[in-house]
PDB file of C-alpha atoms in Angstrom:
ATOM      1  CA  MET L   1       0.039  -0.039   0.005  1.00  0.00           C
ATOM      2  CA  SER L   2       1.450   3.466  -0.874  1.00  0.00           C
ATOM      3  CA  GLU L   3       2.162   6.075   1.660  1.00  0.00           C
ATOM      4  CA  LYS L   4      -0.676   8.239   0.443  1.00  0.00           C
ATOM      5  CA  ASN L   5      -3.137   5.345   0.904  1.00  0.00           C
ATOM      6  CA  ASN L   6      -1.729   4.561   4.432  1.00  0.00           C
ATOM      7  CA  GLN L   7      -2.250   8.222   5.242  1.00  0.00           C
ATOM      8  CA  MET L   8      -5.813   8.241   4.007  1.00  0.00           C
ATOM      9  CA  PHE L   9      -6.586   5.030   5.797  1.00  0.00           C
ATOM     10  CA  GLU L  10      -5.227   6.407   9.001  1.00  0.00           C
ATOM     11  CA  PHE L  11      -7.262   9.599   8.647  1.00  0.00           C
ATOM     12  CA  TRP L  12     -10.486   7.544   7.937  1.00  0.00           C
ATOM     13  CA  THR L  13     -10.055   5.132  10.834  1.00  0.00           C
ATOM     14  CA  LYS L  14      -9.311   8.056  13.470  1.00  0.00           C
ATOM     15  CA  PHE L  15     -11.984  10.275  12.144  1.00  0.00           C
ATOM     16  CA  ASN L  16     -14.460   7.497  12.052  1.00  0.00           C
ATOM     17  CA  SER L  17     -13.495   6.524  15.541  1.00  0.00           C
ATOM     18  CA  ALA L  18     -13.893  10.027  16.882  1.00  0.00           C
ATOM     19  CA  HIS L  19     -17.349  10.390  15.238  1.00  0.00           C
ATOM     20  CA  SER L  20     -18.506   7.157  16.689  1.00  0.00           C
ATOM     21  CA  TYR L  21     -17.307   8.215  20.081  1.00  0.00           C
ATOM     22  CA  LEU L  22     -18.961  11.506  20.002  1.00  0.00           C
ATOM     23  CA  GLN L  23     -22.331   9.927  18.764  1.00  0.00           C
ATOM     24  CA  ARG L  24     -22.284   7.241  21.511  1.00  0.00           C
ATOM     25  CA  THR L  25     -21.251   9.951  24.076  1.00  0.00           C
ATOM     26  CA  GLN L  26     -24.097  12.342  22.878  1.00  0.00           C
ATOM     27  CA  PHE L  27     -26.711   9.660  22.937  1.00  0.00           C
ATOM     28  CA  LYS L  28     -26.010   8.605  26.466  1.00  0.00           C
ATOM     29  CA  SER L  29     -26.791  12.061  27.592  1.00  0.00           C
ATOM     30  CA  ILE L  30     -30.352  12.020  26.030  1.00  0.00           C
ATOM     31  CA  LYS L  31     -31.237   8.293  25.908  1.00  0.00           C
ATOM     32  CA  LYS L  32     -33.879   8.737  28.751  1.00  0.00           C
ATOM     33  CA  ALA L  33     -35.655  11.299  26.507  1.00  0.00           C
ATOM     34  CA  LYS L  34     -36.475   8.409  24.244  1.00  0.00           C
ATOM     35  CA  ILE L  35     -35.881  10.162  21.009  1.00  0.00           C
ATOM     36  CA  THR L  36     -33.078   9.672  18.418  1.00  0.00           C
ATOM     37  CA  LEU L  37     -29.765  11.729  18.433  1.00  0.00           C
ATOM     38  CA  PRO L  38     -30.734  13.359  14.980  1.00  0.00           C
ATOM     39  CA  GLN L  39     -34.116  14.313  16.509  1.00  0.00           C
ATOM     40  CA  PHE L  40     -32.313  16.016  19.415  1.00  0.00           C
ATOM     41  CA  HIS L  41     -30.098  17.733  17.140  1.00  0.00           C
ATOM     42  CA  VAL L  42     -33.008  19.117  15.346  1.00  0.00           C
ATOM     43  CA  LEU L  43     -34.531  20.255  18.549  1.00  0.00           C
ATOM     44  CA  LEU L  44     -31.238  21.955  19.443  1.00  0.00           C
ATOM     45  CA  VAL L  45     -31.384  23.870  16.058  1.00  0.00           C
ATOM     46  CA  LEU L  46     -34.807  25.139  16.903  1.00  0.00           C
ATOM     47  CA  ASN L  47     -34.037  25.902  20.489  1.00  0.00           C
ATOM     48  CA  PHE L  48     -31.057  28.211  19.396  1.00  0.00           C
ATOM     49  CA  ASN L  49     -32.544  29.613  16.094  1.00  0.00           C
ATOM     50  CA  GLY L  50     -36.201  29.792  16.960  1.00  0.00           C
ATOM     51  CA  PRO L  51     -38.586  29.082  14.018  1.00  0.00           C
ATOM     52  CA  THR L  52     -36.550  27.636  11.059  1.00  0.00           C
ATOM     53  CA  ALA L  53     -37.074  26.676   7.464  1.00  0.00           C
ATOM     54  CA  LEU L  54     -36.692  22.895   7.006  1.00  0.00           C
ATOM     55  CA  LYS L  55     -34.234  23.625   4.231  1.00  0.00           C
ATOM     56  CA  LYS L  56     -32.076  25.716   6.606  1.00  0.00           C
ATOM     57  CA  ILE L  57     -32.262  22.855   9.346  1.00  0.00           C
ATOM     58  CA  SER L  58     -30.921  20.366   6.661  1.00  0.00           C
ATOM     59  CA  GLU L  59     -28.066  22.620   5.723  1.00  0.00           C
ATOM     60  CA  LEU L  60     -27.024  23.274   9.397  1.00  0.00           C
ATOM     61  CA  LEU L  61     -27.132  19.589  10.170  1.00  0.00           C
ATOM     62  CA  ALA L  62     -25.600  18.536   6.806  1.00  0.00           C
ATOM     63  CA  VAL L  63     -28.269  16.044   5.896  1.00  0.00           C
ATOM     64  CA  THR L  64     -30.746  15.740   3.192  1.00  0.00           C
ATOM     65  CA  ASN L  65     -34.089  17.492   2.841  1.00  0.00           C
ATOM     66  CA  ALA L  66     -35.810  14.215   2.844  1.00  0.00           C
ATOM     67  CA  ASN L  67     -34.101  13.215   5.935  1.00  0.00           C
ATOM     68  CA  ILE L  68     -35.151  16.463   7.821  1.00  0.00           C
ATOM     69  CA  THR L  69     -38.834  15.985   6.527  1.00  0.00           C
ATOM     70  CA  CYS L  70     -38.866  12.562   8.057  1.00  0.00           C
ATOM     71  CA  VAL L  71     -37.337  13.637  11.276  1.00  0.00           C
ATOM     72  CA  ILE L  72     -39.678  16.701  11.558  1.00  0.00           C
ATOM     73  CA  HIS L  73     -42.570  14.481  10.877  1.00  0.00           C
ATOM     74  CA  ASN L  74     -41.780  12.110  13.514  1.00  0.00           C
ATOM     75  CA  LEU L  75     -41.078  14.958  16.064  1.00  0.00           C
ATOM     76  CA  GLY L  76     -44.680  16.235  15.269  1.00  0.00           C
ATOM     77  CA  LYS L  77     -46.047  12.903  16.219  1.00  0.00           C
ATOM     78  CA  LEU L  78     -44.290  13.301  19.417  1.00  0.00           C
ATOM     79  CA  GLU L  79     -45.774  16.782  19.680  1.00  0.00           C
ATOM     80  CA  LEU L  80     -42.288  18.266  20.222  1.00  0.00           C
ATOM     81  CA  VAL L  81     -42.335  20.237  17.065  1.00  0.00           C
ATOM     82  CA  LYS L  82     -44.955  22.114  15.109  1.00  0.00           C
ATOM     83  CA  THR L  83     -44.740  23.181  11.501  1.00  0.00           C
ATOM     84  CA  GLU L  84     -46.425  25.930   9.395  1.00  0.00           C
ATOM     85  CA  THR L  85     -46.263  27.187   5.872  1.00  0.00           C
ATOM     86  CA  SER L  86     -44.369  30.399   5.433  1.00  0.00           C
ATOM     87  CA  LYS L  87     -46.572  33.449   5.072  1.00  0.00           C
ATOM     88  CA  ILE L  88     -44.106  34.847   2.455  1.00  0.00           C
ATOM     89  CA  ASP L  89     -43.418  31.735   0.344  1.00  0.00           C
ATOM     90  CA  ARG L  90     -45.946  28.866   0.534  1.00  0.00           C
ATOM     91  CA  ARG L  91     -43.293  26.454  -0.633  1.00  0.00           C
ATOM     92  CA  VAL L  92     -41.310  26.774   2.499  1.00  0.00           C
ATOM     93  CA  ILE L  93     -42.176  24.874   5.722  1.00  0.00           C
ATOM     94  CA  ILE L  94     -41.185  26.500   9.092  1.00  0.00           C
ATOM     95  CA  ALA L  95     -40.500  24.280  12.026  1.00  0.00           C
ATOM     96  CA  ASP L  96     -40.599  25.507  15.789  1.00  0.00           C
ATOM     97  CA  LEU L  97     -40.624  23.856  19.012  1.00  0.00           C
ATOM     98  CA  THR L  98     -43.849  23.212  20.978  1.00  0.00           C
ATOM     99  CA  ASP L  99     -43.907  23.826  24.679  1.00  0.00           C
ATOM    100  CA  LYS L 100     -43.346  20.149  25.135  1.00  0.00           C
ATOM    101  CA  GLY L 101     -40.241  20.291  22.868  1.00  0.00           C
ATOM    102  CA  ARG L 102     -38.852  23.288  24.790  1.00  0.00           C
ATOM    103  CA  GLU L 103     -39.320  21.419  27.946  1.00  0.00           C
ATOM    104  CA  LEU L 104     -37.596  18.344  26.781  1.00  0.00           C
ATOM    105  CA  VAL L 105     -34.602  20.584  25.457  1.00  0.00           C
ATOM    106  CA  ASP L 106     -34.475  22.361  28.853  1.00  0.00           C
ATOM    107  CA  LYS L 107     -34.379  18.956  30.718  1.00  0.00           C
ATOM    108  CA  TYR L 108     -31.694  17.304  28.589  1.00  0.00           C
ATOM    109  CA  LEU L 109     -29.617  20.251  27.452  1.00  0.00           C
ATOM    110  CA  PRO L 110     -27.544  20.653  30.681  1.00  0.00           C
ATOM    111  CA  GLU L 111     -26.617  17.001  30.648  1.00  0.00           C
ATOM    112  CA  PHE L 112     -25.753  17.088  26.927  1.00  0.00           C
ATOM    113  CA  ASN L 113     -23.640  20.234  27.516  1.00  0.00           C
ATOM    114  CA  SER L 114     -21.777  18.613  30.390  1.00  0.00           C
ATOM    115  CA  VAL L 115     -20.948  15.557  28.315  1.00  0.00           C
ATOM    116  CA  MET L 116     -19.744  17.739  25.501  1.00  0.00           C
ATOM    117  CA  SER L 117     -17.780  19.856  27.775  1.00  0.00           C
ATOM    118  CA  ASN L 118     -16.036  16.844  29.149  1.00  0.00           C
ATOM    119  CA  VAL L 119     -15.246  15.687  25.625  1.00  0.00           C
ATOM    120  CA  LEU L 120     -13.879  19.106  24.641  1.00  0.00           C
ATOM    121  CA  SER L 121     -11.834  19.245  27.820  1.00  0.00           C
ATOM    122  CA  LYS L 122      -9.448  17.007  26.236  1.00  0.00           C
ATOM    123  CA  LEU L 123      -8.336  19.679  23.817  1.00  0.00           C
ATOM    124  CA  ASP L 124      -6.704  22.927  24.680  1.00  0.00           C
ATOM    125  CA  ASN L 125      -8.132  26.186  23.286  1.00  0.00           C
ATOM    126  CA  GLU L 126      -5.786  26.210  20.335  1.00  0.00           C
ATOM    127  CA  GLU L 127      -6.774  22.596  19.291  1.00  0.00           C
ATOM    128  CA  LYS L 128     -10.469  23.554  19.690  1.00  0.00           C
ATOM    129  CA  GLU L 129     -10.012  26.608  17.448  1.00  0.00           C
ATOM    130  CA  ASN L 130      -7.984  24.590  14.880  1.00  0.00           C
ATOM    131  CA  LEU L 131     -10.637  21.874  14.827  1.00  0.00           C
ATOM    132  CA  VAL L 132     -13.372  24.357  14.274  1.00  0.00           C
ATOM    133  CA  ALA L 133     -11.357  26.137  11.573  1.00  0.00           C
ATOM    134  CA  SER L 134     -10.663  22.781   9.770  1.00  0.00           C
ATOM    135  CA  PHE L 135     -14.465  21.902   9.906  1.00  0.00           C
ATOM    136  CA  MET L 136     -15.370  25.123   8.389  1.00  0.00           C
ATOM    137  CA  LYS L 137     -13.525  24.061   5.236  1.00  0.00           C
ATOM    138  CA  PHE L 138     -16.410  21.380   4.466  1.00  0.00           C
TER     139      PHE L 138
END
């Protein structure tokens, strides 16, 4: 195997390992909520951004529009999110938290933040800044 292939394989394995670790760690902090991690991520977007177009949510979470539509539909069934058609452009669907959704975020966000702070404590400030700058290239 060439040096370049070895380098790519090492990057892939380390990146995949870090991603899996973060997913598992985040999920542990919200598993009692009985929702999926992607559902919680959508709730976080709505919590911090307020009413948001589905297309914008999909862009922020780097997932397809179809995926967000499904996640929002399932959150709606759980009465955690409500949707409405934009008054400006009827092709645009806006999602927002319901009171029940806001309560769920308020309940689980402190533990989620604590877990993420613990993960990030392994990096110094410069490493955090470099990591964010690297991710901004994607």
